[in-house]
Amino acid sequence: EQKKQEEDAAASKKKEFRAMSIEELKKLLTKKGAEATGKKEDLVEAAFAISAREEAAAARKAKLKSMDTDKLKQRLASKGLPTGKKEAMIATWLAHEAKIKEAAQAWE
């Protein structure tokens, strides 16, 4: 059921992007710092990929916000990262995860 909802949401988002003009898609991609070249379907796919990444990041941030502050502190401390107020710890953890992802992609 969850997978069906996710597929429906993805199809709806792609439909939303397909309804946009090429100029609108180019503006959106440029605003997001992405390359805005290619055919319309390429632009739609690029916009969808960015949207999916942003939604995943928002979901990850929400999950961290719901985490107990002490548990979050322990997680950061175990990686030698600084602790502090919850928002700052969340930002630190997300930056740490991004750095790890970048390093992993560099090896590919």
GROMACS .gro file of N, CA, C and O in nm:
model
  432
    1GLU      N    1   0.083  -0.120   0.000
    1GLU     CA    2   0.000   0.000   0.000
    1GLU      C    3   0.087   0.126   0.000
    1GLU      O    4   0.061   0.219  -0.074
    2GLN      N    5   0.190   0.126   0.084
    2GLN     CA    6   0.283   0.239   0.092
    2GLN      C    7   0.352   0.261  -0.042
    2GLN      O    8   0.362   0.373  -0.089
    3LYS      N    9   0.397   0.152  -0.103
    3LYS     CA   10   0.466   0.162  -0.231
    3LYS      C   11   0.373   0.218  -0.339
    3LYS      O   12   0.415   0.300  -0.420
    4LYS      N   13   0.248   0.176  -0.339
    4LYS     CA   14   0.150   0.225  -0.435
    4LYS      C   15   0.131   0.376  -0.419
    4LYS      O   16   0.125   0.451  -0.517
    5GLN      N   17   0.122   0.423  -0.294
    5GLN     CA   18   0.106   0.566  -0.268
    5GLN      C   19   0.228   0.644  -0.317
    5GLN      O   20   0.214   0.753  -0.373
    6GLU      N   21   0.347   0.589  -0.294
    6GLU     CA   22   0.469   0.654  -0.339
    6GLU      C   23   0.474   0.661  -0.491
    6GLU      O   24   0.514   0.763  -0.548
    7GLU      N   25   0.434   0.553  -0.559
    7GLU     CA   26   0.431   0.552  -0.705
    7GLU      C   27   0.331   0.653  -0.759
    7GLU      O   28   0.359   0.723  -0.857
    8ASP      N   29   0.215   0.660  -0.694
    8ASP     CA   30   0.112   0.758  -0.736
    8ASP      C   31   0.162   0.901  -0.717
    8ASP      O   32   0.140   0.987  -0.802
    9ALA      N   33   0.230   0.925  -0.605
    9ALA     CA   34   0.283   1.059  -0.577
    9ALA      C   35   0.390   1.096  -0.680
    9ALA      O   36   0.394   1.210  -0.728
   10ALA      N   37   0.475   0.999  -0.716
   10ALA     CA   38   0.579   1.025  -0.815
   10ALA      C   39   0.518   1.054  -0.952
   10ALA      O   40   0.560   1.147  -1.021
   11ALA      N   41   0.418   0.977  -0.989
   11ALA     CA   42   0.352   0.998  -1.118
   11ALA      C   43   0.284   1.136  -1.121
   11ALA      O   44   0.290   1.207  -1.222
   12SER      N   45   0.225   1.174  -1.011
   12SER     CA   46   0.158   1.303  -1.001
   12SER      C   47   0.259   1.417  -1.013
   12SER      O   48   0.235   1.517  -1.082
   13LYS      N   49   0.374   1.401  -0.947
   13LYS     CA   50   0.478   1.504  -0.952
   13LYS      C   51   0.533   1.518  -1.093
   13LYS      O   52   0.553   1.629  -1.142
   14LYS      N   53   0.556   1.404  -1.161
   14LYS     CA   54   0.606   1.410  -1.299
   14LYS      C   55   0.502   1.476  -1.389
   14LYS      O   56   0.536   1.554  -1.478
   15LYS      N   57   0.376   1.445  -1.367
   15LYS     CA   58   0.268   1.505  -1.447
   15LYS      C   59   0.269   1.657  -1.427
   15LYS      O   60   0.252   1.733  -1.522
   16GLU      N   61   0.289   1.698  -1.303
   16GLU     CA   62   0.296   1.842  -1.271
   16GLU      C   63   0.411   1.908  -1.347
   16GLU      O   64   0.394   2.017  -1.404
   17PHE      N   65   0.526   1.843  -1.352
   17PHE     CA   66   0.640   1.899  -1.424
   17PHE      C   67   0.615   1.898  -1.575
   17PHE      O   68   0.654   1.992  -1.645
   18ARG      N   69   0.551   1.793  -1.627
   18ARG     CA   70   0.521   1.786  -1.770
   18ARG      C   71   0.424   1.896  -1.814
   18ARG      O   72   0.425   1.938  -1.929
   19ALA      N   73   0.339   1.940  -1.720
   19ALA     CA   74   0.243   2.046  -1.751
   19ALA      C   75   0.311   2.183  -1.761
   19ALA      O   76   0.253   2.277  -1.815
   20MET      N   77   0.432   2.194  -1.712
   20MET     CA   78   0.505   2.321  -1.717
   20MET      C   79   0.563   2.342  -1.856
   20MET      O   80   0.592   2.246  -1.928
   21SER      N   81   0.582   2.468  -1.892
   21SER     CA   82   0.645   2.499  -2.020
   21SER      C   83   0.795   2.474  -2.009
   21SER      O   84   0.850   2.463  -1.898
   22ILE      N   85   0.862   2.466  -2.123
   22ILE     CA   86   1.007   2.446  -2.124
   22ILE      C   87   1.075   2.561  -2.050
   22ILE      O   88   1.168   2.540  -1.973
   23GLU      N   89   1.028   2.683  -2.073
   23GLU     CA   90   1.086   2.799  -2.006
   23GLU      C   91   1.071   2.790  -1.854
   23GLU      O   92   1.164   2.821  -1.780
   24GLU      N   93   0.954   2.748  -1.809
   24GLU     CA   94   0.931   2.733  -1.664
   24GLU      C   95   1.024   2.627  -1.605
   24GLU      O   96   1.080   2.646  -1.497
   25LEU      N   97   1.039   2.517  -1.677
   25LEU     CA   98   1.129   2.411  -1.630
   25LEU      C   99   1.273   2.461  -1.625
   25LEU      O  100   1.345   2.434  -1.528
   26LYS      N  101   1.315   2.534  -1.727
   26LYS     CA  102   1.452   2.587  -1.730
   26LYS      C  103   1.474   2.683  -1.613
   26LYS      O  104   1.579   2.680  -1.548
   27LYS      N  105   1.376   2.769  -1.586
   27LYS     CA  106   1.389   2.863  -1.474
   27LYS      C  107   1.399   2.787  -1.341
   27LYS      O  108   1.481   2.822  -1.255
   28LEU      N  109   1.316   2.686  -1.325
   28LEU     CA  110   1.317   2.606  -1.204
   28LEU      C  111   1.453   2.539  -1.184
   28LEU      O  112   1.511   2.546  -1.075
   29LEU      N  113   1.502   2.477  -1.289
   29LEU     CA  114   1.630   2.406  -1.279
   29LEU      C  115   1.745   2.502  -1.252
   29LEU      O  116   1.833   2.474  -1.171
   30THR      N  117   1.742   2.617  -1.318
   30THR     CA  118   1.847   2.717  -1.298
   30THR      C  119   1.844   2.767  -1.153
   30THR      O  120   1.948   2.781  -1.088
   31LYS      N  121   1.724   2.790  -1.102
   31LYS     CA  122   1.707   2.835  -0.964
   31LYS      C  123   1.763   2.732  -0.866
   31LYS      O  124   1.818   2.767  -0.762
   32LYS      N  125   1.749   2.604  -0.901
   32LYS     CA  126   1.798   2.496  -0.814
   32LYS      C  127   1.946   2.466  -0.837
   32LYS      O  128   2.002   2.376  -0.775
   33GLY      N  129   2.009   2.539  -0.930
   33GLY     CA  130   2.151   2.520  -0.956
   33GLY      C  131   2.183   2.402  -1.046
   33GLY      O  132   2.295   2.352  -1.046
   34ALA      N  133   2.084   2.358  -1.123
   34ALA     CA  134   2.104   2.242  -1.211
   34ALA      C  135   2.117   2.289  -1.356
   34ALA      O  136   2.077   2.401  -1.391
   35GLU      N  137   2.172   2.204  -1.438
   35GLU     CA  138   2.186   2.234  -1.580
   35GLU      C  139   2.048   2.231  -1.645
   35GLU      O  140   1.971   2.137  -1.625
   36ALA      N  141   2.017   2.335  -1.721
   36ALA     CA  142   1.884   2.347  -1.781
   36ALA      C  143   1.893   2.334  -1.933
   36ALA      O  144   1.857   2.425  -2.007
   37THR      N  145   1.943   2.220  -1.979
   37THR     CA  146   1.954   2.197  -2.123
   37THR      C  147   1.893   2.062  -2.158
   37THR      O  148   1.876   1.977  -2.071
   38GLY      N  149   1.862   2.046  -2.285
   38GLY     CA  150   1.808   1.919  -2.331
   38GLY      C  151   1.663   1.932  -2.373
   38GLY      O  152   1.604   2.040  -2.373
   39LYS      N  153   1.606   1.817  -2.407
   39LYS     CA  154   1.466   1.813  -2.448
   39LYS      C  155   1.377   1.827  -2.325
   39LYS      O  156   1.423   1.813  -2.212
   40LYS      N  157   1.249   1.852  -2.349
   40LYS     CA  158   1.156   1.874  -2.239
   40LYS      C  159   1.156   1.756  -2.142
   40LYS      O  160   1.158   1.775  -2.020
   41GLU      N  161   1.156   1.634  -2.194
   41GLU     CA  162   1.153   1.517  -2.105
   41GLU      C  163   1.278   1.511  -2.018
   41GLU      O  164   1.273   1.470  -1.902
   42ASP      N  165   1.393   1.554  -2.073
   42ASP     CA  166   1.517   1.560  -1.994
   42ASP      C  167   1.501   1.660  -1.879
   42ASP      O  168   1.545   1.634  -1.766
   43LEU      N  169   1.440   1.774  -1.910
   43LEU     CA  170   1.417   1.877  -1.808
   43LEU      C  171   1.321   1.826  -1.701
   43LEU      O  172   1.341   1.851  -1.581
   44VAL      N  173   1.217   1.756  -1.745
   44VAL     CA  174   1.119   1.699  -1.651
   44VAL      C  175   1.189   1.600  -1.558
   44VAL      O  176   1.170   1.603  -1.436
   45GLU      N  177   1.270   1.512  -1.613
   45GLU     CA  178   1.341   1.412  -1.532
   45GLU      C  179   1.437   1.478  -1.434
   45GLU      O  180   1.448   1.436  -1.319
   46ALA      N  181   1.506   1.582  -1.479
   46ALA     CA  182   1.599   1.654  -1.391
   46ALA      C  183   1.523   1.722  -1.277
   46ALA      O  184   1.565   1.715  -1.161
   47ALA      N  185   1.412   1.786  -1.310
   47ALA     CA  186   1.330   1.852  -1.207
   47ALA      C  187   1.276   1.750  -1.108
   47ALA      O  188   1.274   1.773  -0.987
   48PHE      N  189   1.233   1.635  -1.160
   48PHE     CA  190   1.180   1.529  -1.073
   48PHE      C  191   1.289   1.476  -0.980
   48PHE      O  192   1.265   1.455  -0.861
   49ALA      N  193   1.409   1.456  -1.032
   49ALA     CA  194   1.519   1.406  -0.950
   49ALA      C  195   1.553   1.504  -0.837
   49ALA      O  196   1.573   1.463  -0.722
   50ILE      N  197   1.554   1.633  -0.869
   50ILE     CA  198   1.581   1.735  -0.768
   50ILE      C  199   1.471   1.734  -0.663
   50ILE      O  200   1.497   1.738  -0.543
   51SER      N  201   1.348   1.726  -0.708
   51SER     CA  202   1.233   1.724  -0.617
   51SER      C  203   1.241   1.604  -0.524
   51SER      O  204   1.216   1.616  -0.403
   52ALA      N  205   1.276   1.489  -0.578
   52ALA     CA  206   1.286   1.367  -0.497
   52ALA      C  207   1.395   1.381  -0.391
   52ALA      O  208   1.377   1.341  -0.275
   53ARG      N  209   1.510   1.438  -0.430
   53ARG     CA  210   1.619   1.459  -0.334
   53ARG      C  211   1.576   1.555  -0.223
   53ARG      O  212   1.606   1.534  -0.106
   54GLU      N  213   1.506   1.663  -0.262
   54GLU     CA  214   1.461   1.760  -0.162
   54GLU      C  215   1.360   1.699  -0.065
   54GLU      O  216   1.366   1.724   0.055
   55GLU      N  217   1.271   1.617  -0.118
   55GLU     CA  218   1.172   1.551  -0.031
   55GLU      C  219   1.239   1.453   0.063
   55GLU      O  220   1.203   1.443   0.181
   56ALA      N  221   1.339   1.380   0.014
   56ALA     CA  222   1.412   1.285   0.098
   56ALA      C  223   1.488   1.359   0.208
   56ALA      O  224   1.489   1.314   0.323
   57ALA      N  225   1.547   1.473   0.174
   57ALA     CA  226   1.620   1.552   0.273
   57ALA      C  227   1.524   1.607   0.379
   57ALA      O  228   1.557   1.607   0.499
   58ALA      N  229   1.408   1.652   0.336
   58ALA     CA  230   1.309   1.704   0.432
   58ALA      C  231   1.260   1.594   0.525
   58ALA      O  232   1.243   1.616   0.646
   59ALA      N  233   1.240   1.474   0.470
   59ALA     CA  234   1.196   1.361   0.551
   59ALA      C  235   1.305   1.322   0.652
   59ALA      O  236   1.276   1.292   0.768
   60ARG      N  237   1.430   1.325   0.607
   60ARG     CA  238   1.542   1.291   0.696
   60ARG      C  239   1.551   1.393   0.810
   60ARG      O  240   1.570   1.357   0.926
   61LYS      N  241   1.536   1.521   0.775
   61LYS     CA  242   1.542   1.626   0.877
   61LYS      C  243   1.427   1.610   0.978
   61LYS      O  244   1.448   1.624   1.098
   62ALA      N  245   1.309   1.577   0.929
   62ALA     CA  246   1.194   1.556   1.018
   62ALA      C  247   1.219   1.439   1.112
   62ALA      O  248   1.184   1.445   1.231
   63LYS      N  249   1.281   1.334   1.060
   63LYS     CA  250   1.311   1.217   1.143
   63LYS      C  251   1.411   1.254   1.254
   63LYS      O  252   1.394   1.213   1.369
   64LEU      N  253   1.511   1.333   1.218
   64LEU     CA  254   1.609   1.376   1.318
   64LEU      C  255   1.544   1.467   1.422
   64LEU      O  256   1.577   1.459   1.540
   65LYS      N  257   1.452   1.554   1.377
   65LYS     CA  258   1.384   1.644   1.471
   65LYS      C  259   1.300   1.566   1.571
   65LYS      O  260   1.286   1.608   1.686
   66SER      N  261   1.246   1.454   1.528
   66SER     CA  262   1.163   1.374   1.618
   66SER      C  263   1.246   1.290   1.715
   66SER      O  264   1.194   1.235   1.811
   67MET      N  265   1.375   1.281   1.688
   67MET     CA  266   1.464   1.201   1.772
   67MET      C  267   1.486   1.271   1.907
   67MET      O  268   1.490   1.393   1.915
   68ASP      N  269   1.501   1.192   2.011
   68ASP     CA  270   1.530   1.243   2.144
   68ASP      C  271   1.663   1.318   2.141
   68ASP      O  272   1.759   1.273   2.079
   69THR      N  273   1.667   1.433   2.206
   69THR     CA  274   1.787   1.518   2.206
   69THR      C  275   1.910   1.444   2.258
   69THR      O  276   2.018   1.454   2.200
   70ASP      N  277   1.894   1.369   2.365
   70ASP     CA  278   2.008   1.296   2.421
   70ASP      C  279   2.060   1.190   2.324
   70ASP      O  280   2.181   1.170   2.312
   71LYS      N  281   1.968   1.124   2.257
   71LYS     CA  282   2.009   1.022   2.159
   71LYS      C  283   2.085   1.087   2.043
   71LYS      O  284   2.185   1.033   1.995
   72LEU      N  285   2.037   1.204   2.001
   72LEU     CA  286   2.105   1.277   1.894
   72LEU      C  287   2.245   1.320   1.939
   72LEU      O  288   2.342   1.306   1.864
   73LYS      N  289   2.257   1.366   2.063
   73LYS     CA  290   2.387   1.406   2.118
   73LYS      C  291   2.482   1.287   2.117
   73LYS      O  292   2.599   1.299   2.082
   74GLN      N  293   2.433   1.171   2.159
   74GLN     CA  294   2.516   1.050   2.162
   74GLN      C  295   2.564   1.014   2.022
   74GLN      O  296   2.681   0.978   2.003
   75ARG      N  297   2.475   1.026   1.925
   75ARG     CA  298   2.510   0.993   1.787
   75ARG      C  299   2.621   1.085   1.737
   75ARG      O  300   2.717   1.039   1.676
   76LEU      N  301   2.608   1.215   1.763
   76LEU     CA  302   2.710   1.310   1.719
   76LEU      C  303   2.842   1.286   1.791
   76LEU      O  304   2.949   1.286   1.729
   77ALA      N  305   2.834   1.266   1.922
   77ALA     CA  306   2.954   1.243   2.001
   77ALA      C  307   3.029   1.118   1.954
   77ALA      O  308   3.152   1.116   1.952
   78SER      N  309   2.955   1.016   1.914
   78SER     CA  310   3.019   0.892   1.868
   78SER      C  311   3.100   0.912   1.740
   78SER      O  312   3.191   0.835   1.712
   79LYS      N  313   3.069   1.018   1.667
   79LYS     CA  314   3.142   1.049   1.544
   79LYS      C  315   3.240   1.164   1.564
   79LYS      O  316   3.300   1.214   1.470
   80GLY      N  317   3.251   1.211   1.689
   80GLY     CA  318   3.343   1.320   1.719
   80GLY      C  319   3.293   1.455   1.669
   80GLY      O  320   3.371   1.547   1.647
   81LEU      N  321   3.162   1.467   1.653
   81LEU     CA  322   3.103   1.591   1.605
   81LEU      C  323   3.056   1.676   1.723
   81LEU      O  324   3.019   1.623   1.827
   82PRO      N  325   3.058   1.809   1.706
   82PRO     CA  326   3.017   1.896   1.817
   82PRO      C  327   2.867   1.887   1.846
   82PRO      O  328   2.786   1.863   1.756
   83THR      N  329   2.834   1.905   1.972
   83THR     CA  330   2.693   1.904   2.014
   83THR      C  331   2.656   2.045   2.058
   83THR      O  332   2.741   2.130   2.076
   84GLY      N  333   2.528   2.067   2.076
   84GLY     CA  334   2.479   2.198   2.116
   84GLY      C  335   2.328   2.196   2.118
   84GLY      O  336   2.267   2.099   2.162
   85LYS      N  337   2.268   2.302   2.065
   85LYS     CA  338   2.122   2.306   2.056
   85LYS      C  339   2.076   2.208   1.949
   85LYS      O  340   2.150   2.177   1.855
   86LYS      N  341   1.954   2.161   1.962
   86LYS     CA  342   1.904   2.054   1.875
   86LYS      C  343   1.912   2.092   1.727
   86LYS      O  344   1.958   2.013   1.644
   87GLU      N  345   1.868   2.213   1.690
   87GLU     CA  346   1.872   2.255   1.549
   87GLU      C  347   2.014   2.252   1.494
   87GLU      O  348   2.037   2.209   1.381
   88ALA      N  349   2.109   2.298   1.575
   88ALA     CA  350   2.250   2.299   1.533
   88ALA      C  351   2.302   2.156   1.518
   88ALA      O  352   2.377   2.126   1.424
   89MET      N  353   2.261   2.069   1.608
   89MET     CA  354   2.305   1.928   1.600
   89MET      C  355   2.248   1.862   1.474
   89MET      O  356   2.318   1.785   1.408
   90ILE      N  357   2.123   1.894   1.442
   90ILE     CA  358   2.061   1.837   1.322
   90ILE      C  359   2.138   1.884   1.198
   90ILE      O  360   2.170   1.804   1.110
   91ALA      N  361   2.168   2.013   1.192
   91ALA     CA  362   2.242   2.068   1.078
   91ALA      C  363   2.380   2.002   1.068
   91ALA      O  364   2.425   1.968   0.958
   92THR      N  365   2.445   1.983   1.183
   92THR     CA  366   2.577   1.919   1.185
   92THR      C  367   2.568   1.776   1.133
   92THR      O  368   2.651   1.732   1.053
   93TRP      N  369   2.467   1.703   1.179
   93TRP     CA  370   2.452   1.564   1.137
   93TRP      C  371   2.423   1.553   0.988
   93TRP      O  372   2.480   1.469   0.918
   94LEU      N  373   2.335   1.641   0.937
   94LEU     CA  374   2.303   1.639   0.794
   94LEU      C  375   2.426   1.673   0.710
   94LEU      O  376   2.448   1.613   0.605
   95ALA      N  377   2.506   1.768   0.757
   95ALA     CA  378   2.629   1.803   0.686
   95ALA      C  379   2.726   1.685   0.686
   95ALA      O  380   2.793   1.657   0.585
   96HIS      N  381   2.732   1.615   0.798
   96HIS     CA  382   2.817   1.497   0.810
   96HIS      C  383   2.773   1.389   0.710
   96HIS      O  384   2.856   1.330   0.640
   97GLU      N  385   2.642   1.364   0.703
   97GLU     CA  386   2.590   1.265   0.608
   97GLU      C  387   2.619   1.306   0.464
   97GLU      O  388   2.655   1.221   0.382
   98ALA      N  389   2.605   1.435   0.434
   98ALA     CA  390   2.633   1.483   0.299
   98ALA      C  391   2.779   1.463   0.263
   98ALA      O  392   2.811   1.424   0.150
   99LYS      N  393   2.867   1.488   0.358
   99LYS     CA  394   3.010   1.470   0.335
   99LYS      C  395   3.043   1.324   0.306
   99LYS      O  396   3.122   1.292   0.217
  100ILE      N  397   2.979   1.234   0.379
  100ILE     CA  398   3.001   1.090   0.359
  100ILE      C  399   2.951   1.049   0.220
  100ILE      O  400   3.017   0.973   0.150
  101LYS      N  401   2.834   1.101   0.181
  101LYS     CA  402   2.779   1.070   0.049
  101LYS      C  403   2.872   1.118  -0.062
  101LYS      O  404   2.896   1.048  -0.160
  102GLU      N  405   2.924   1.239  -0.045
  102GLU     CA  406   3.017   1.295  -0.145
  102GLU      C  407   3.140   1.207  -0.157
  102GLU      O  408   3.186   1.180  -0.268
  103ALA      N  409   3.195   1.166  -0.046
  103ALA     CA  410   3.314   1.082  -0.047
  103ALA      C  411   3.286   0.948  -0.114
  103ALA      O  412   3.367   0.898  -0.192
  104ALA      N  413   3.169   0.891  -0.088
  104ALA     CA  414   3.132   0.764  -0.151
  104ALA      C  415   3.115   0.780  -0.301
  104ALA      O  416   3.158   0.694  -0.378
  105GLN      N  417   3.056   0.892  -0.344
  105GLN     CA  418   3.038   0.915  -0.488
  105GLN      C  419   3.171   0.939  -0.558
  105GLN      O  420   3.187   0.904  -0.674
  106ALA      N  421   3.267   0.995  -0.487
  106ALA     CA  422   3.399   1.019  -0.545
  106ALA      C  423   3.468   0.888  -0.578
  106ALA      O  424   3.549   0.881  -0.672
  107TRP      N  425   3.436   0.783  -0.505
  107TRP     CA  426   3.497   0.653  -0.528
  107TRP      C  427   3.431   0.576  -0.642
  107TRP      O  428   3.484   0.477  -0.689
  108GLU      N  429   3.313   0.620  -0.683
  108GLU     CA  430   3.241   0.548  -0.790
  108GLU      C  431   3.297   0.580  -0.925
  108GLU      O  432   3.355   0.675  -0.955
   0.00000   0.00000   0.00000
